[in-house]
Amino acid sequence: ALAELERHEPQAFGRYVLHSPIARGGMATIYVARLVGDDGFSRVVAAKRLHPQFTEDPDFVTMFRDEAEIASKIHHPNVVPVRDIGLDREEVVLVQEYVHGVPLDRLFRSACMNHEAIPVRIVSAMLSGILSGLHAAHETRCERGESLGIVHRDVSPQNVMVSVDGIPRLLDFGIAKASSSAHVTRAGLLKGKLAYMAPEQARGDEATRAADVYACGVVLWELLALRRLHAGRSETQSLQAVRHESATPIGAALEPARAAMPRDRWDAVMRLEPLLARAMASAPADRYAMASEMLA
Protein backbone atom coordinates (compact mmCIF):
# COMPACT_ATOMS: atom_id res chain seq x y z
CA ALA A 1 0.00 0.00 0.00
CA LEU A 2 2.81 2.40 0.84
CA ALA A 3 4.41 1.82 -2.57
CA GLU A 4 1.08 2.59 -4.25
CA LEU A 5 0.93 5.96 -2.49
CA GLU A 6 3.79 7.31 -4.57
CA ARG A 7 2.42 6.36 -8.02
CA HIS A 8 -0.37 8.91 -8.37
CA GLU A 9 -0.68 12.65 -7.93
CA PRO A 10 -2.08 13.08 -4.39
CA GLN A 11 -5.30 14.99 -3.77
CA ALA A 12 -5.84 16.69 -0.42
CA PHE A 13 -9.23 16.23 1.23
CA GLY A 14 -9.47 17.69 4.70
CA ARG A 15 -7.27 15.59 7.01
CA TYR A 16 -6.79 13.00 4.26
CA VAL A 17 -4.62 12.70 1.18
CA LEU A 18 -6.08 10.53 -1.60
CA HIS A 19 -3.63 8.57 -3.74
CA SER A 20 -4.23 5.73 -6.21
CA PRO A 21 -7.70 4.33 -7.00
CA ILE A 22 -8.02 0.64 -6.15
CA ALA A 23 -11.65 -0.09 -7.02
CA ARG A 24 -14.54 1.57 -8.82
CA GLY A 25 -18.27 0.89 -8.48
CA GLY A 26 -21.48 2.39 -9.74
CA MET A 27 -21.66 5.04 -7.02
CA ALA A 28 -18.10 5.60 -5.87
CA THR A 29 -14.37 5.05 -6.36
CA ILE A 30 -12.17 3.69 -3.56
CA TYR A 31 -8.68 5.12 -3.11
CA VAL A 32 -5.65 4.24 -1.08
CA ALA A 33 -5.38 7.25 1.19
CA ARG A 34 -3.46 8.57 4.14
CA LEU A 35 -4.74 10.18 7.30
CA VAL A 36 -2.33 13.01 8.12
CA GLY A 37 -2.11 14.17 11.72
CA ASP A 38 0.10 16.40 13.82
CA ASP A 39 3.84 15.87 14.35
CA GLY A 40 4.19 13.79 11.20
CA PHE A 41 1.66 11.14 12.25
CA SER A 42 0.02 9.30 9.35
CA ARG A 43 -1.98 6.13 8.74
CA VAL A 44 -3.00 4.33 5.55
CA VAL A 45 -6.77 4.12 5.08
CA ALA A 46 -9.26 3.44 2.28
CA ALA A 47 -11.31 6.41 1.08
CA LYS A 48 -14.60 5.80 -0.73
CA ARG A 49 -15.35 8.88 -2.84
CA LEU A 50 -18.84 9.47 -4.19
CA HIS A 51 -18.81 10.08 -7.95
CA PRO A 52 -19.25 13.79 -8.82
CA GLN A 53 -22.53 13.24 -10.71
CA PHE A 54 -24.13 11.97 -7.49
CA THR A 55 -22.95 14.63 -5.06
CA GLU A 56 -25.80 16.97 -6.02
CA ASP A 57 -28.43 14.26 -5.59
CA PRO A 58 -29.73 14.37 -1.99
CA ASP A 59 -30.83 10.70 -2.15
CA PHE A 60 -27.33 9.45 -3.00
CA VAL A 61 -25.65 11.67 -0.42
CA THR A 62 -28.14 10.42 2.18
CA MET A 63 -27.39 6.80 1.23
CA PHE A 64 -23.68 7.53 1.68
CA ARG A 65 -24.30 9.06 5.08
CA ASP A 66 -26.48 6.07 6.03
CA GLU A 67 -23.68 3.68 5.07
CA ALA A 68 -21.27 5.52 7.34
CA GLU A 69 -23.82 5.67 10.14
CA ILE A 70 -24.67 1.97 9.91
CA ALA A 71 -21.19 0.54 9.40
CA SER A 72 -19.61 2.72 12.11
CA LYS A 73 -21.82 1.02 14.71
CA ILE A 74 -20.73 -2.53 13.81
CA HIS A 75 -17.64 -3.66 15.70
CA HIS A 76 -16.45 -7.11 14.68
CA PRO A 77 -13.22 -8.63 13.25
CA ASN A 78 -15.14 -9.86 10.18
CA VAL A 79 -16.56 -6.44 9.24
CA VAL A 80 -14.48 -3.65 7.67
CA PRO A 81 -14.93 -0.67 10.04
CA VAL A 82 -15.85 2.83 8.87
CA ARG A 83 -13.72 5.48 10.58
CA ASP A 84 -15.02 8.79 9.28
CA ILE A 85 -17.09 10.63 6.69
CA GLY A 86 -15.82 13.82 5.12
CA LEU A 87 -17.73 16.62 3.42
CA ASP A 88 -15.72 19.25 1.54
CA ARG A 89 -17.66 21.66 -0.67
CA GLU A 90 -19.23 19.35 -3.27
CA GLU A 91 -17.21 16.26 -2.33
CA VAL A 92 -18.29 13.36 -0.11
CA VAL A 93 -15.77 10.78 1.14
CA LEU A 94 -16.31 7.79 3.44
CA VAL A 95 -13.15 6.62 5.21
CA GLN A 96 -12.68 2.93 6.00
CA GLU A 97 -9.95 0.80 7.48
CA TYR A 98 -7.52 -0.27 4.77
CA VAL A 99 -7.52 -4.06 4.33
CA HIS A 100 -4.40 -5.43 2.68
CA GLY A 101 -5.93 -8.17 0.54
CA VAL A 102 -8.31 -8.81 -2.37
CA PRO A 103 -12.06 -9.32 -2.82
CA LEU A 104 -13.28 -12.89 -2.47
CA ASP A 105 -14.70 -12.55 -5.99
CA ARG A 106 -11.20 -12.17 -7.41
CA LEU A 107 -10.01 -15.32 -5.65
CA PHE A 108 -13.11 -17.17 -6.87
CA ARG A 109 -12.55 -16.08 -10.50
CA SER A 110 -8.88 -17.08 -10.29
CA ALA A 111 -9.85 -20.56 -9.06
CA CYS A 112 -12.40 -20.87 -11.89
CA MET A 113 -9.89 -19.81 -14.56
CA ASN A 114 -7.32 -22.29 -13.26
CA HIS A 115 -9.92 -25.06 -12.77
CA GLU A 116 -8.58 -25.37 -9.23
CA ALA A 117 -11.13 -26.55 -6.68
CA ILE A 118 -11.05 -24.56 -3.45
CA PRO A 119 -10.48 -26.91 -0.47
CA VAL A 120 -13.72 -27.40 1.46
CA ARG A 121 -12.02 -26.47 4.75
CA ILE A 122 -11.08 -23.08 3.25
CA VAL A 123 -14.60 -22.58 1.85
CA SER A 124 -16.00 -23.37 5.30
CA ALA A 125 -13.57 -20.94 6.94
CA MET A 126 -14.57 -18.17 4.51
CA LEU A 127 -18.29 -18.68 5.12
CA SER A 128 -17.80 -18.98 8.87
CA GLY A 129 -16.15 -15.56 8.93
CA ILE A 130 -18.80 -13.99 6.71
CA LEU A 131 -21.63 -15.41 8.83
CA SER A 132 -19.95 -14.29 12.03
CA GLY A 133 -19.62 -10.73 10.77
CA LEU A 134 -23.14 -10.79 9.37
CA HIS A 135 -24.60 -11.94 12.68
CA ALA A 136 -22.78 -9.09 14.43
CA ALA A 137 -24.36 -6.65 11.96
CA HIS A 138 -27.83 -8.14 12.44
CA GLU A 139 -27.52 -7.91 16.21
CA THR A 140 -26.04 -4.39 16.38
CA ARG A 141 -27.78 -2.06 18.80
CA CYS A 142 -27.78 1.69 19.25
CA GLU A 143 -26.46 3.55 22.29
CA ARG A 144 -29.85 3.10 23.99
CA GLY A 145 -29.63 -0.68 23.58
CA GLU A 146 -32.33 -0.88 20.89
CA SER A 147 -31.83 -3.13 17.87
CA LEU A 148 -30.97 -1.25 14.68
CA GLY A 149 -32.55 -3.98 12.54
CA ILE A 150 -29.64 -3.98 10.07
CA VAL A 151 -30.04 -6.09 6.93
CA HIS A 152 -27.07 -5.98 4.52
CA ARG A 153 -29.08 -6.82 1.35
CA ASP A 154 -25.94 -7.15 -0.80
CA VAL A 155 -23.90 -10.07 0.57
CA SER A 156 -21.75 -11.31 -2.33
CA PRO A 157 -18.12 -12.29 -3.06
CA GLN A 158 -17.55 -8.74 -4.35
CA ASN A 159 -18.39 -7.37 -0.91
CA VAL A 160 -16.06 -9.61 1.06
CA MET A 161 -12.41 -8.61 1.44
CA VAL A 162 -9.99 -11.44 2.20
CA SER A 163 -6.88 -10.08 3.89
CA VAL A 164 -3.41 -11.56 3.49
CA ASP A 165 -3.86 -13.30 6.85
CA GLY A 166 -6.84 -15.19 5.40
CA ILE A 167 -9.57 -13.40 7.35
CA PRO A 168 -12.76 -12.54 5.38
CA ARG A 169 -14.24 -9.13 6.14
CA LEU A 170 -17.71 -8.02 5.09
CA LEU A 171 -17.98 -4.51 3.68
CA ASP A 172 -20.17 -2.15 1.65
CA PHE A 173 -23.30 -1.40 3.65
CA GLY A 174 -24.28 1.12 0.96
CA ILE A 175 -27.74 -0.37 0.43
CA ALA A 176 -28.17 -1.85 3.90
CA LYS A 177 -31.51 -1.37 5.62
CA ALA A 178 -31.65 -0.24 9.23
CA SER A 179 -34.18 1.41 11.49
CA SER A 180 -31.87 4.46 11.60
CA SER A 181 -31.65 4.86 7.82
CA ALA A 182 -32.72 8.24 6.51
CA HIS A 183 -33.35 7.06 2.96
CA VAL A 184 -36.30 4.82 2.11
CA THR A 185 -36.36 2.25 -0.70
CA ARG A 186 -39.26 2.79 -3.06
CA ALA A 187 -41.67 -0.14 -3.36
CA GLY A 188 -40.76 -2.47 -6.22
CA LEU A 189 -37.22 -1.08 -6.59
CA LEU A 190 -34.62 -3.87 -6.60
CA LYS A 191 -31.43 -3.18 -4.69
CA GLY A 192 -28.51 -5.58 -4.63
CA LYS A 193 -26.93 -8.08 -7.01
CA LEU A 194 -29.55 -10.23 -8.72
CA ALA A 195 -27.43 -13.40 -8.61
CA TYR A 196 -27.41 -13.37 -4.79
CA MET A 197 -30.94 -12.11 -4.12
CA ALA A 198 -33.43 -14.17 -2.17
CA PRO A 199 -36.72 -14.84 -4.01
CA GLU A 200 -38.68 -12.37 -1.86
CA GLN A 201 -36.06 -9.68 -2.42
CA ALA A 202 -36.18 -10.27 -6.20
CA ARG A 203 -39.95 -9.85 -6.08
CA GLY A 204 -39.54 -6.45 -4.46
CA ASP A 205 -40.79 -7.58 -1.05
CA GLU A 206 -39.18 -6.49 2.20
CA ALA A 207 -35.75 -8.00 2.76
CA THR A 208 -35.13 -9.39 6.25
CA ARG A 209 -32.07 -11.09 7.72
CA ALA A 210 -33.35 -14.28 6.05
CA ALA A 211 -32.46 -12.68 2.70
CA ASP A 212 -28.85 -12.26 3.89
CA VAL A 213 -28.80 -15.93 4.94
CA TYR A 214 -29.96 -16.89 1.44
CA ALA A 215 -27.16 -14.83 -0.11
CA CYS A 216 -24.62 -16.62 2.10
CA GLY A 217 -26.02 -19.90 0.79
CA VAL A 218 -25.45 -18.78 -2.80
CA VAL A 219 -21.87 -17.75 -2.00
CA LEU A 220 -21.22 -21.16 -0.40
CA TRP A 221 -22.84 -22.98 -3.36
CA GLU A 222 -20.65 -21.14 -5.88
CA LEU A 223 -17.40 -21.65 -3.96
CA LEU A 224 -18.10 -25.38 -3.79
CA ALA A 225 -19.38 -25.76 -7.37
CA LEU A 226 -16.67 -23.47 -8.79
CA ARG A 227 -19.19 -21.75 -11.04
CA ARG A 228 -21.90 -19.13 -10.83
CA LEU A 229 -25.31 -20.35 -9.74
CA HIS A 230 -26.97 -18.67 -12.74
CA ALA A 231 -24.15 -19.12 -15.26
CA GLY A 232 -25.29 -18.96 -18.88
CA ARG A 233 -28.57 -17.20 -18.14
CA SER A 234 -29.57 -13.73 -19.23
CA GLU A 235 -30.57 -11.18 -16.60
CA THR A 236 -34.24 -11.77 -17.39
CA GLN A 237 -33.85 -15.55 -17.15
CA SER A 238 -31.92 -15.17 -13.88
CA LEU A 239 -34.65 -12.96 -12.43
CA GLN A 240 -37.30 -15.52 -13.33
CA ALA A 241 -35.20 -18.34 -11.88
CA VAL A 242 -34.61 -16.50 -8.61
CA ARG A 243 -38.29 -15.61 -8.24
CA HIS A 244 -39.85 -18.94 -9.20
CA GLU A 245 -37.31 -21.82 -9.22
CA SER A 246 -35.58 -23.75 -6.48
CA ALA A 247 -31.80 -23.73 -6.62
CA THR A 248 -30.14 -26.84 -8.05
CA PRO A 249 -28.87 -29.02 -5.15
CA ILE A 250 -25.08 -28.95 -4.93
CA GLY A 251 -24.90 -32.74 -5.34
CA ALA A 252 -26.82 -32.60 -8.63
CA ALA A 253 -24.64 -29.71 -9.85
CA LEU A 254 -21.45 -31.65 -9.17
CA GLU A 255 -22.66 -35.11 -10.22
CA PRO A 256 -21.13 -34.87 -13.75
CA ALA A 257 -17.70 -34.28 -12.19
CA ARG A 258 -18.06 -36.81 -9.40
CA ALA A 259 -15.93 -39.53 -11.06
CA ALA A 260 -12.94 -37.18 -11.21
CA MET A 261 -13.45 -35.81 -7.70
CA PRO A 262 -11.52 -37.18 -4.71
CA ARG A 263 -13.81 -39.20 -2.43
CA ASP A 264 -13.05 -37.09 0.64
CA ARG A 265 -14.06 -33.90 -1.19
CA TRP A 266 -17.33 -35.41 -2.38
CA ASP A 267 -18.12 -36.61 1.15
CA ALA A 268 -17.33 -33.18 2.60
CA VAL A 269 -19.56 -31.44 0.05
CA MET A 270 -22.39 -33.88 0.73
CA ARG A 271 -22.18 -33.10 4.44
CA LEU A 272 -22.83 -29.47 3.53
CA GLU A 273 -25.74 -30.22 1.16
CA PRO A 274 -28.47 -30.19 3.87
CA LEU A 275 -27.10 -26.89 5.17
CA LEU A 276 -27.27 -25.39 1.67
CA ALA A 277 -30.79 -26.67 1.10
CA ARG A 278 -31.99 -24.93 4.26
CA ALA A 279 -30.07 -21.70 3.67
CA MET A 280 -31.40 -21.44 0.09
CA ALA A 281 -34.99 -22.49 0.79
CA SER A 282 -37.50 -20.53 -1.27
CA ALA A 283 -39.59 -19.51 1.74
CA PRO A 284 -37.85 -17.28 4.33
CA ALA A 285 -39.50 -19.20 7.18
CA ASP A 286 -37.79 -22.42 6.03
CA ARG A 287 -34.28 -20.93 6.25
CA TYR A 288 -32.04 -20.48 9.26
CA ALA A 289 -33.58 -17.78 11.43
CA MET A 290 -30.18 -16.22 12.14
CA ALA A 291 -26.74 -16.20 10.56
CA SER A 292 -25.41 -17.67 13.82
CA GLU A 293 -27.57 -20.77 13.32
CA MET A 294 -26.08 -21.38 9.88
CA LEU A 295 -22.62 -20.72 11.33
CA ALA A 296 -23.17 -23.33 14.05
C-alpha angles and dihedrals in degrees: 000000000000091000090052091056092070098051100073136049105263121236119207117226114174108291091351136079115207117213130167123001113240102178139012129202138173094276106025150011121232119219136190101244142173129228106219118204138169125300093022095302114155139164132191113242138162116251119202108203120197112233112257094242090062100046092084093050109091092204093058093044089050091050089052091050090047091053091053092045094049100041094044090063095054113088113183137122090240096055124074105236124229112225105182148345121223130202118190117169103297096349128099121192129178114203120213136176110274111243114201100218143064136273116272087238091065092052090047093051091047091053090048093050091049093042086232114151113225110236110255092232089058092046089051091049091051093050093044090057093046092049092047092053091043092053089051089053093048092050097044115130133196125244090274091057095251120138114255091208093224117187115179096206093188108063106156140133088265090061097050119084116203110203124212089260089061098251116139115220124193116224145162108067088174094127097027118136120227137159088247095054115123095200122071125210112235115239112267094016111129116220123184137033112315094218091063100037122120115236093254091050091050089052090056095251123139113290115226131180086278087070090057090050089053091051090052088053091054091049090051092047092052095046090052097041093042091223139078116275091231099034114158095019127115119237090259092049091047091051091052091047093050093048100043113015133073115237116259109260111252091238092056091046092053098038094097090057096041096102091059095043122097111251094237091055093050091049092049092050091048090054087058095047096087089049091052093047091055096042092050098041112142094233116064091220090061094057130081107290092221137021088240090062092055089045091054 
